[in-house]
Short mmCIF file of C-alpha atoms and ligand atoms in Angstrom, two decimals:
data_model
loop_
_atom_site.label_atom_id
_atom_site.label_comp_id
_atom_site.label_asym_id
_atom_site.label_seq_id
_atom_site.Cartn_x
_atom_site.Cartn_y
_atom_site.Cartn_z
CA MET A 496 -16.86 -251.76 -95.20
CA LYS A 497 -17.57 -255.49 -95.31
CA LEU A 498 -17.16 -257.09 -98.70
CA PHE A 499 -19.33 -260.17 -98.22
CA HIS A 500 -22.86 -260.67 -97.01
CA THR A 501 -21.83 -262.49 -93.84
CA ALA A 502 -21.74 -261.57 -90.19
CA THR A 503 -18.46 -261.17 -88.31
CA ASP A 504 -17.49 -263.14 -85.25
CA GLU A 505 -18.08 -260.00 -83.19
CA GLU A 506 -21.53 -259.34 -84.59
CA ILE A 507 -22.54 -262.93 -83.79
CA ARG A 508 -21.08 -262.81 -80.25
CA ASN A 509 -22.88 -259.46 -79.67
CA GLY A 510 -26.15 -261.13 -80.37
CA GLU A 511 -26.83 -259.11 -83.51
CA VAL A 512 -27.62 -262.17 -85.56
CA THR A 513 -30.91 -262.86 -83.85
CA ASP A 514 -34.60 -262.84 -84.74
CA VAL A 515 -36.04 -259.57 -83.80
CA TYR A 516 -38.85 -261.12 -81.74
CA PHE A 517 -36.32 -262.35 -79.17
CA ALA A 518 -34.78 -258.83 -78.90
CA ARG A 519 -38.38 -257.55 -78.46
CA THR A 520 -39.18 -259.99 -75.71
CA ILE A 521 -36.04 -258.97 -73.83
CA GLU A 522 -36.92 -255.28 -74.30
CA ILE A 523 -40.42 -255.92 -72.84
CA LEU A 524 -39.19 -258.02 -69.95
CA ARG A 525 -36.57 -255.34 -69.04
CA ALA A 526 -39.13 -252.57 -69.27
CA LYS A 527 -41.43 -254.44 -66.94
CA GLY A 528 -38.62 -255.40 -64.61
CA ILE A 529 -39.21 -259.12 -65.04
CA LYS A 530 -36.09 -261.23 -64.32
CA LYS A 531 -36.96 -264.95 -64.49
CA ARG A 532 -34.70 -267.89 -64.57
CA VAL A 533 -35.53 -270.37 -67.18
CA VAL A 534 -34.31 -273.71 -68.53
CA MET A 535 -34.30 -273.87 -72.34
CA GLU A 536 -33.99 -277.36 -73.87
CA VAL A 537 -32.46 -278.09 -77.31
CA LYS A 538 -33.98 -281.10 -78.98
CA ALA A 539 -35.06 -282.42 -82.39
CA ASN A 540 -38.33 -284.27 -82.34
CA SER A 541 -37.68 -286.04 -85.57
CA LEU A 542 -34.68 -286.51 -87.85
CA PRO A 543 -34.43 -285.98 -91.61
CA ASP A 544 -35.31 -288.62 -94.17
CA GLY A 545 -36.06 -291.28 -91.61
CA TYR A 546 -32.61 -291.35 -90.00
CA GLU A 547 -32.44 -293.52 -86.92
CA TRP A 548 -29.75 -291.48 -85.31
CA ALA A 549 -27.65 -288.33 -85.88
CA LEU A 550 -24.38 -286.82 -84.67
CA LEU A 551 -24.30 -283.70 -82.49
CA VAL A 552 -21.72 -281.12 -83.76
CA GLY A 553 -21.44 -277.45 -83.14
CA VAL A 554 -21.02 -277.70 -79.36
CA GLU A 555 -17.63 -276.05 -79.45
CA GLU A 556 -19.05 -273.10 -81.37
CA VAL A 557 -21.95 -272.79 -78.87
CA ALA A 558 -19.41 -272.75 -76.05
CA ARG A 559 -17.39 -270.01 -77.77
CA LEU A 560 -20.61 -268.05 -78.33
CA LEU A 561 -21.77 -268.15 -74.76
CA GLU A 562 -18.47 -267.83 -72.96
CA GLY A 563 -18.75 -264.86 -70.66
CA ILE A 564 -22.58 -264.78 -70.72
CA PRO A 565 -24.11 -265.60 -67.24
CA VAL A 566 -25.61 -268.96 -68.34
CA ASP A 567 -25.17 -272.55 -67.43
CA VAL A 568 -24.98 -275.00 -70.31
CA TRP A 569 -25.19 -278.73 -70.15
CA SER A 570 -24.66 -280.63 -73.31
CA MET A 571 -23.86 -284.01 -74.91
CA GLU A 572 -20.26 -284.29 -76.13
CA GLU A 573 -19.28 -282.98 -79.57
CA GLY A 574 -19.72 -285.94 -81.90
CA GLU A 575 -22.21 -287.76 -79.68
CA VAL A 576 -24.82 -289.93 -81.40
CA PHE A 577 -28.37 -289.11 -80.45
CA LYS A 578 -31.89 -290.00 -81.41
CA GLY A 579 -34.93 -287.95 -82.34
CA GLY A 580 -36.69 -286.73 -79.19
CA GLU A 581 -33.62 -286.73 -76.97
CA PRO A 582 -32.57 -283.35 -75.51
CA VAL A 583 -28.93 -282.73 -76.57
CA MET A 584 -28.39 -279.59 -74.51
CA PHE A 585 -30.08 -277.22 -72.12
CA LEU A 586 -29.32 -273.73 -71.14
CA GLU A 587 -30.16 -272.30 -67.75
CA GLY A 588 -30.08 -268.64 -66.69
CA GLU A 589 -32.01 -265.43 -66.51
CA TYR A 590 -33.81 -265.10 -69.90
CA THR A 591 -32.88 -261.62 -70.74
CA GLN A 592 -29.23 -262.49 -70.55
CA PHE A 593 -29.29 -265.18 -73.24
CA GLY A 594 -32.72 -265.42 -74.96
CA HIS A 595 -31.56 -263.63 -78.02
CA TYR A 596 -28.85 -266.34 -78.59
CA GLU A 597 -31.50 -268.84 -79.59
CA THR A 598 -31.00 -267.98 -83.34
CA PRO A 599 -27.20 -268.48 -83.43
CA VAL A 600 -27.15 -271.50 -81.07
CA LEU A 601 -29.66 -273.34 -83.19
CA GLY A 602 -27.91 -272.27 -86.42
CA MET A 603 -24.61 -273.60 -85.08
CA LEU A 604 -26.03 -276.93 -84.03
CA CYS A 605 -28.52 -277.47 -86.88
CA GLN A 606 -26.23 -277.23 -89.82
CA ALA A 607 -23.04 -278.70 -88.41
CA SER A 608 -25.00 -281.66 -87.04
CA GLY A 609 -26.64 -282.14 -90.38
CA VAL A 610 -23.39 -282.13 -92.24
CA ALA A 611 -21.66 -284.43 -89.79
CA THR A 612 -24.56 -286.82 -89.75
CA LYS A 613 -24.51 -287.13 -93.59
CA SER A 614 -20.75 -287.55 -93.56
CA ALA A 615 -21.18 -290.37 -91.03
CA ARG A 616 -23.82 -292.06 -93.07
CA CYS A 617 -21.46 -291.95 -96.12
CA LYS A 618 -18.60 -293.23 -94.09
CA LYS A 619 -20.72 -296.07 -92.68
CA ALA A 620 -21.85 -297.00 -96.17
CA ALA A 621 -18.25 -296.96 -97.40
CA GLY A 622 -16.76 -299.16 -94.79
CA ASP A 623 -12.98 -299.23 -95.38
CA ARG A 624 -13.21 -297.09 -98.51
CA LEU A 625 -12.06 -293.43 -98.31
CA ILE A 626 -14.50 -290.56 -98.33
CA LEU A 627 -13.29 -287.10 -99.32
CA SER A 628 -15.31 -283.91 -98.72
CA PHE A 629 -15.46 -282.03 -102.06
CA GLY A 630 -18.61 -279.91 -101.54
CA ALA A 631 -17.27 -276.55 -100.46
CA ARG A 632 -18.34 -275.00 -103.74
CA ARG A 633 -22.00 -275.55 -103.04
CA MET A 634 -22.04 -273.26 -99.92
CA HIS A 635 -20.86 -269.85 -99.08
CA PRO A 636 -17.08 -269.80 -98.70
CA SER A 637 -17.20 -268.26 -95.28
CA LEU A 638 -18.82 -271.48 -94.16
CA ALA A 639 -16.34 -273.87 -95.76
CA PRO A 640 -14.20 -274.38 -92.66
CA MET A 641 -17.23 -275.14 -90.49
CA ILE A 642 -18.72 -277.54 -93.05
CA ASP A 643 -15.35 -279.28 -93.54
CA ARG A 644 -14.83 -279.65 -89.85
CA ALA A 645 -18.19 -281.21 -89.39
CA ALA A 646 -17.63 -283.45 -92.49
CA TYR A 647 -14.26 -284.52 -91.00
CA ILE A 648 -15.67 -285.22 -87.52
CA GLY A 649 -18.48 -287.21 -89.14
CA GLY A 650 -15.95 -289.55 -90.80
CA CYS A 651 -14.69 -287.96 -94.01
CA ASP A 652 -10.99 -289.04 -94.40
CA GLY A 653 -9.97 -285.85 -96.27
CA ILE A 654 -11.16 -282.46 -97.22
CA SER A 655 -10.28 -280.45 -100.32
CA VAL A 656 -10.22 -276.82 -99.13
CA ILE A 657 -6.85 -275.35 -98.25
CA LYS A 658 -8.10 -273.02 -95.50
CA SER A 659 -10.33 -275.77 -93.94
CA ALA A 660 -7.39 -278.16 -93.93
CA GLN A 661 -5.14 -275.60 -92.33
CA MET A 662 -7.61 -274.99 -89.59
CA LEU A 663 -8.01 -278.70 -88.97
CA GLY A 664 -4.26 -279.37 -89.02
CA LEU A 665 -4.61 -281.62 -92.15
CA LYS A 666 -3.19 -281.66 -95.62
CA PRO A 667 -5.83 -280.75 -98.19
CA SER A 668 -6.82 -283.69 -100.48
CA GLY A 669 -7.57 -283.36 -104.14
CA THR A 670 -6.79 -284.67 -107.64
CA MET A 671 -6.98 -282.55 -110.79
CA PRO A 672 -9.88 -280.55 -112.35
CA HIS A 673 -11.11 -280.77 -115.92
CA SER A 674 -9.68 -277.25 -116.46
CA LEU A 675 -6.14 -278.56 -116.33
CA ILE A 676 -6.83 -281.13 -119.11
CA LEU A 677 -8.78 -278.73 -121.24
CA ILE A 678 -6.25 -275.95 -121.04
CA ILE A 679 -3.26 -278.30 -121.80
CA GLY A 680 -5.46 -279.75 -124.50
CA GLU A 681 -4.78 -283.43 -124.20
CA PRO A 682 -5.33 -285.77 -121.25
CA VAL A 683 -1.92 -287.57 -121.32
CA LYS A 684 -0.04 -284.30 -121.71
CA ALA A 685 -1.86 -282.93 -118.66
CA PHE A 686 -1.15 -286.09 -116.70
CA LEU A 687 2.56 -285.87 -117.46
CA ALA A 688 2.61 -282.12 -116.66
CA PHE A 689 0.96 -282.86 -113.31
CA ASP A 690 3.46 -285.58 -112.53
CA GLU A 691 6.35 -283.26 -113.57
CA VAL A 692 5.36 -280.28 -111.59
CA MET A 693 3.67 -281.54 -108.42
CA PRO A 694 5.83 -282.46 -105.37
CA GLU A 695 6.31 -286.10 -104.65
CA ASP A 696 3.93 -286.21 -101.72
CA VAL A 697 0.96 -285.32 -103.90
CA LYS A 698 -0.79 -288.54 -105.08
CA ARG A 699 -0.97 -288.92 -108.78
CA VAL A 700 -4.67 -289.32 -109.33
CA CYS A 701 -5.65 -288.67 -112.96
CA LEU A 702 -9.10 -287.51 -113.97
CA VAL A 703 -10.16 -289.80 -116.87
CA ASP A 704 -13.43 -288.64 -118.18
CA THR A 705 -12.70 -285.37 -119.94
CA LEU A 706 -12.45 -286.06 -123.66
CA TYR A 707 -12.58 -289.78 -124.28
CA ASP A 708 -13.98 -292.95 -122.77
CA GLU A 709 -13.07 -293.57 -119.14
CA LYS A 710 -11.55 -296.93 -119.98
CA GLN A 711 -9.41 -295.50 -122.73
CA GLU A 712 -8.14 -292.52 -120.59
CA ALA A 713 -7.50 -294.70 -117.61
CA ILE A 714 -5.29 -297.07 -119.68
CA ALA A 715 -3.55 -294.11 -121.17
CA ALA A 716 -2.83 -292.62 -117.72
CA ALA A 717 -1.39 -295.93 -116.52
CA GLU A 718 0.72 -296.31 -119.60
CA ALA A 719 2.01 -292.75 -119.21
CA LEU A 720 2.73 -292.83 -115.55
CA GLY A 721 3.38 -296.49 -114.85
CA LYS A 722 4.07 -297.20 -111.22
CA ARG A 723 3.83 -293.46 -110.38
CA LEU A 724 0.13 -293.48 -111.03
CA TYR A 725 -1.78 -293.78 -107.74
CA GLY A 726 -5.35 -293.69 -109.06
CA VAL A 727 -7.75 -292.57 -111.68
CA ARG A 728 -10.88 -290.49 -110.93
CA LEU A 729 -14.20 -290.86 -112.74
CA ASP A 730 -16.35 -287.76 -112.43
CA THR A 731 -18.67 -288.88 -115.28
CA PRO A 732 -21.43 -286.37 -115.87
CA GLU A 733 -24.94 -287.71 -115.27
CA SER A 734 -25.93 -287.22 -118.91
CA ARG A 735 -23.18 -289.50 -119.96
CA ARG A 736 -23.33 -292.03 -117.14
CA GLY A 737 -25.60 -294.85 -118.28
CA ASN A 738 -24.75 -297.58 -115.77
CA ILE A 739 -21.84 -296.18 -113.71
CA LYS A 740 -21.30 -299.63 -112.14
CA GLU A 741 -20.71 -301.15 -115.54
CA ILE A 742 -18.29 -298.38 -116.41
CA LEU A 743 -16.46 -298.96 -113.15
CA LYS A 744 -16.33 -302.71 -113.72
CA GLU A 745 -14.88 -302.11 -117.23
CA VAL A 746 -12.20 -299.67 -116.07
CA ARG A 747 -11.16 -302.14 -113.26
CA TRP A 748 -11.07 -305.03 -115.60
CA GLU A 749 -9.04 -303.36 -118.34
CA LEU A 750 -6.46 -301.86 -115.82
CA ASP A 751 -6.12 -305.31 -114.14
CA LEU A 752 -5.71 -307.08 -117.42
CA ARG A 753 -2.62 -304.88 -118.18
CA GLY A 754 -1.07 -305.30 -114.73
CA TYR A 755 -2.26 -302.05 -113.40
CA ASP A 756 -4.04 -303.67 -110.55
CA TYR A 757 -2.39 -301.22 -108.11
CA VAL A 758 -4.25 -298.28 -109.60
CA LYS A 759 -6.99 -297.10 -107.35
CA ILE A 760 -10.40 -295.92 -108.57
CA TYR A 761 -11.90 -292.65 -107.26
CA LEU A 762 -15.58 -291.82 -107.98
CA SER A 763 -17.03 -288.34 -107.65
CA GLY A 764 -19.97 -286.39 -109.05
CA GLY A 765 -23.32 -286.50 -107.31
CA VAL A 766 -22.20 -289.34 -104.91
CA ASP A 767 -24.30 -290.03 -101.81
CA GLU A 768 -24.61 -292.90 -99.33
CA ARG A 769 -26.89 -294.82 -101.74
CA GLU A 770 -24.32 -294.69 -104.52
CA ILE A 771 -21.46 -295.53 -102.20
CA GLU A 772 -23.39 -298.63 -101.07
CA GLU A 773 -24.01 -299.68 -104.72
CA THR A 774 -20.49 -299.19 -106.06
CA LYS A 775 -18.07 -299.62 -103.13
CA GLU A 776 -16.95 -303.03 -104.26
CA LEU A 777 -15.37 -301.28 -107.36
CA VAL A 778 -14.31 -297.96 -105.86
CA ASP A 779 -11.40 -297.18 -103.42
CA ALA A 780 -12.21 -293.53 -102.67
CA PHE A 781 -15.33 -291.44 -103.03
CA GLY A 782 -15.41 -287.63 -103.52
CA VAL A 783 -18.65 -286.54 -101.93
CA GLY A 784 -19.82 -282.99 -102.68
CA THR A 785 -23.36 -281.66 -102.39
CA ALA A 786 -24.73 -284.68 -100.39
CA ILE A 787 -22.55 -283.65 -97.44
CA SER A 788 -22.09 -279.92 -97.76
CA ASN A 789 -25.82 -279.38 -98.42
CA ALA A 790 -26.98 -282.10 -96.06
CA PRO A 791 -30.46 -281.73 -94.58
CA THR A 792 -30.19 -279.74 -91.32
CA ILE A 793 -31.14 -281.35 -88.02
CA ASN A 794 -34.14 -279.34 -87.03
CA PHE A 795 -33.37 -278.69 -83.43
CA ALA A 796 -35.73 -276.47 -81.48
CA MET A 797 -35.04 -274.56 -78.28
CA ASP A 798 -37.84 -274.40 -75.84
CA ILE A 799 -38.54 -273.28 -72.33
CA VAL A 800 -39.17 -276.28 -70.11
CA GLU A 801 -38.76 -274.64 -66.65
CA VAL A 802 -39.51 -271.14 -65.32
CA GLU A 803 -38.15 -270.21 -61.92
CA GLY A 804 -37.36 -273.77 -60.97
CA LYS A 805 -40.83 -275.04 -61.90
CA PRO A 806 -41.62 -277.40 -64.82
CA PHE A 807 -43.46 -275.27 -67.37
CA ALA A 808 -43.66 -275.82 -71.10
CA LYS A 809 -45.83 -275.04 -74.14
CA ARG A 810 -48.28 -277.60 -75.65
CA GLY A 811 -46.51 -280.45 -77.28
CA LYS A 812 -43.39 -280.25 -75.15
CA LEU A 813 -42.56 -282.22 -72.02
CA ALA A 814 -42.00 -279.86 -69.14
CA GLY A 815 -39.06 -280.05 -66.80
CA LYS A 816 -35.26 -280.38 -67.07
CA LYS A 817 -34.17 -283.81 -68.25
CA GLN A 818 -31.19 -286.12 -68.39
CA VAL A 819 -30.45 -288.60 -71.15
CA TRP A 820 -28.82 -291.85 -70.18
CA ALA A 821 -26.99 -294.59 -72.18
CA CYS A 822 -26.07 -298.17 -71.24
CA LYS A 823 -22.45 -298.76 -72.20
CA GLU A 824 -23.12 -302.53 -72.46
CA CYS A 825 -26.19 -302.70 -74.74
CA GLY A 826 -26.63 -299.18 -76.10
CA ASN A 827 -30.08 -298.82 -74.58
CA ARG A 828 -31.15 -295.19 -73.91
CA LYS A 829 -33.40 -293.51 -71.46
CA ILE A 830 -34.74 -290.04 -70.76
CA THR A 831 -35.60 -289.17 -67.18
CA ARG A 832 -36.30 -286.08 -65.00
CA PHE A 833 -32.98 -284.39 -64.44
CA ASP A 834 -32.82 -285.23 -60.71
CA SER A 835 -33.70 -288.92 -61.09
CA PRO A 836 -31.16 -291.42 -59.93
CA SER A 837 -29.15 -293.24 -62.55
CA PRO A 838 -31.33 -296.01 -64.12
CA ILE A 839 -29.94 -299.50 -64.09
CA CYS A 840 -29.30 -301.47 -67.37
CA CYS A 841 -27.35 -304.70 -67.79
CA GLN A 842 -26.91 -304.68 -64.07
CA LYS A 843 -24.95 -301.39 -64.22
CA GLU A 844 -25.74 -297.72 -63.77
CA MET A 845 -26.46 -296.04 -67.03
CA GLU A 846 -24.18 -293.18 -68.02
CA PRO A 847 -25.56 -289.54 -68.18
CA LEU A 848 -25.06 -287.96 -71.57
CA LEU A 849 -25.84 -284.35 -70.66
CA LYS A 850 -22.70 -282.94 -68.88
CA PRO A 851 -21.75 -279.40 -67.84
CA LEU A 852 -20.25 -277.28 -70.64
CA LEU A 853 -20.43 -273.78 -69.20
CA LYS A 854 -20.94 -272.70 -65.61
CA GLU A 855 -22.05 -269.01 -65.30
CA GLY A 856 -20.38 -268.48 -68.68
CA LYS A 857 -17.12 -270.21 -67.75
CA LEU A 858 -16.00 -273.21 -69.81
CA VAL A 859 -15.93 -276.26 -67.62
CA ARG A 860 -15.17 -278.94 -70.10
CA GLU A 861 -12.09 -279.72 -72.16
CA LEU A 862 -12.80 -279.15 -75.84
CA CYS A 863 -11.29 -282.08 -77.78
CA SER A 864 -9.50 -281.76 -81.07
CA PRO A 865 -11.40 -282.68 -84.23
CA GLU A 866 -9.13 -285.67 -84.66
CA GLU A 867 -9.98 -287.02 -81.22
CA ILE A 868 -13.73 -286.50 -81.73
CA ARG A 869 -13.51 -288.18 -85.19
CA SER A 870 -11.85 -291.28 -83.73
CA ARG A 871 -14.60 -291.58 -81.19
CA VAL A 872 -17.22 -291.18 -83.91
CA LEU A 873 -15.56 -293.85 -86.06
CA ALA A 874 -15.46 -296.32 -83.22
CA ARG A 875 -19.13 -295.55 -82.54
CA LEU A 876 -20.16 -296.02 -86.18
CA LYS A 877 -18.51 -299.39 -86.22
CA SER A 878 -20.49 -300.63 -83.25
CA MET A 879 -23.85 -299.47 -84.66
CA LYS A 880 -26.10 -301.67 -86.82
CA ASP A 881 -28.88 -299.40 -87.95
CA CYS A 882 -28.41 -296.61 -90.51
ZN1 LIG B 68 -27.94 -302.33 -71.09
#
C-alpha cells in the first residue's frame, strides 16, 4: 500500500497520471484504426504577473518520461530564457503513442519553470546578495527535490532540504529555528549550545527575533560568539514588523558601532523580489520561502499544429511546426516556419533554439548537471536588462 497521496515514477511513466479524455481519444482512434502523425507544440501565450521573460525548466524530466516512447521531441535547452508566445518544445509522432502524456509533460514544465523563473527574478533583484530556498514546507514533500532543483537552476545559492541537497550534490543551507531557542529557553544559551555542538563547517547564523528586540538579540549573539558569529537572521513576523528597513538599519548600525561589522544579516519571512529590491543594501542573504516554492506556474499549453505533415491547428493557434531563433549579438528573437532558412541579424545567422531532445524515444542530447545549467542561467541574467 502506498502511504502518501502521490503517484510513483512507474505510474507516471505508464501514463496513468493523465486526464481521462486523452485516454478516451486514444481508445476511439484505436477502435477506428486511425493512426495519424501529429506535431504538438508546447507554448505559453502569456506569462504570469506581466513577466517579460521566463526560464524553461523540466526538460530533463520530460526526456525521462518519454524515453522509449516512439516520439521525436525538439526542445529549447533546460534553463533557456523564453518569451510569451514562443514555442519551447514540440513533440512529433503517431498520436495514440503519446497523446496521453500531455498531462504529465505540461505538469513537469509548468511548475518547474514557474519556480525557476521566480528564483531567477529574486536572484536578479538580489544582485550579489545570496538567495536561499527555504520554501519546501509550503509544498508536498514528494515535490521538494523538484522544487529545489528548479530554484537552484534559477539562481538560488543554497537550498535547505537535506534530500534535495543530496540529489543536487550540494550541502544543505540553514540557520536555526525558533524551536531551538524556545526549548532551550533563552536566546544566548541556544546560540552557545549551537556553537558548541555543531561542526565547524556549519556557519554560526543566530536567529535574533524570538523573545526580545532584534537589535538587542543581535548584540547579545555577537557578544556571546565574538568572531565565531557569521551572521544574524531576522525572521520578524509580519504583525511585529513595522518598517523592516528601519529595523535592519538599526541592527546594522548597532553591530557596526560595537565592531561587529563582519556579522552578516540574513532576512527571511515572506520575502519576495520586491522586498529584496527594497532591502538589499542592508541584507547579505535572503531566505525565500513561499514566493519561490509556490511561484505562479507558467501556463504552457500543448496543441496540435500539424496532422500528417500538413499545418492544421485550432482557432487561436498558429498552424505548422516552427523554429525559434535568437541573435547572439543583440538578443533579438524571431519565430519562423520550421523549414525556413536561418534569419540574419547583426550580419550573422541567428541561432535555432529548438534542438533535438529525443529521436524515436532515444535521448540524443547530453543532459547537463544542475550546476552547469545554473551557471549558464546566471550569465544570462546578468546580460538581461528587463525584469
Ligand atoms: Zn542581432
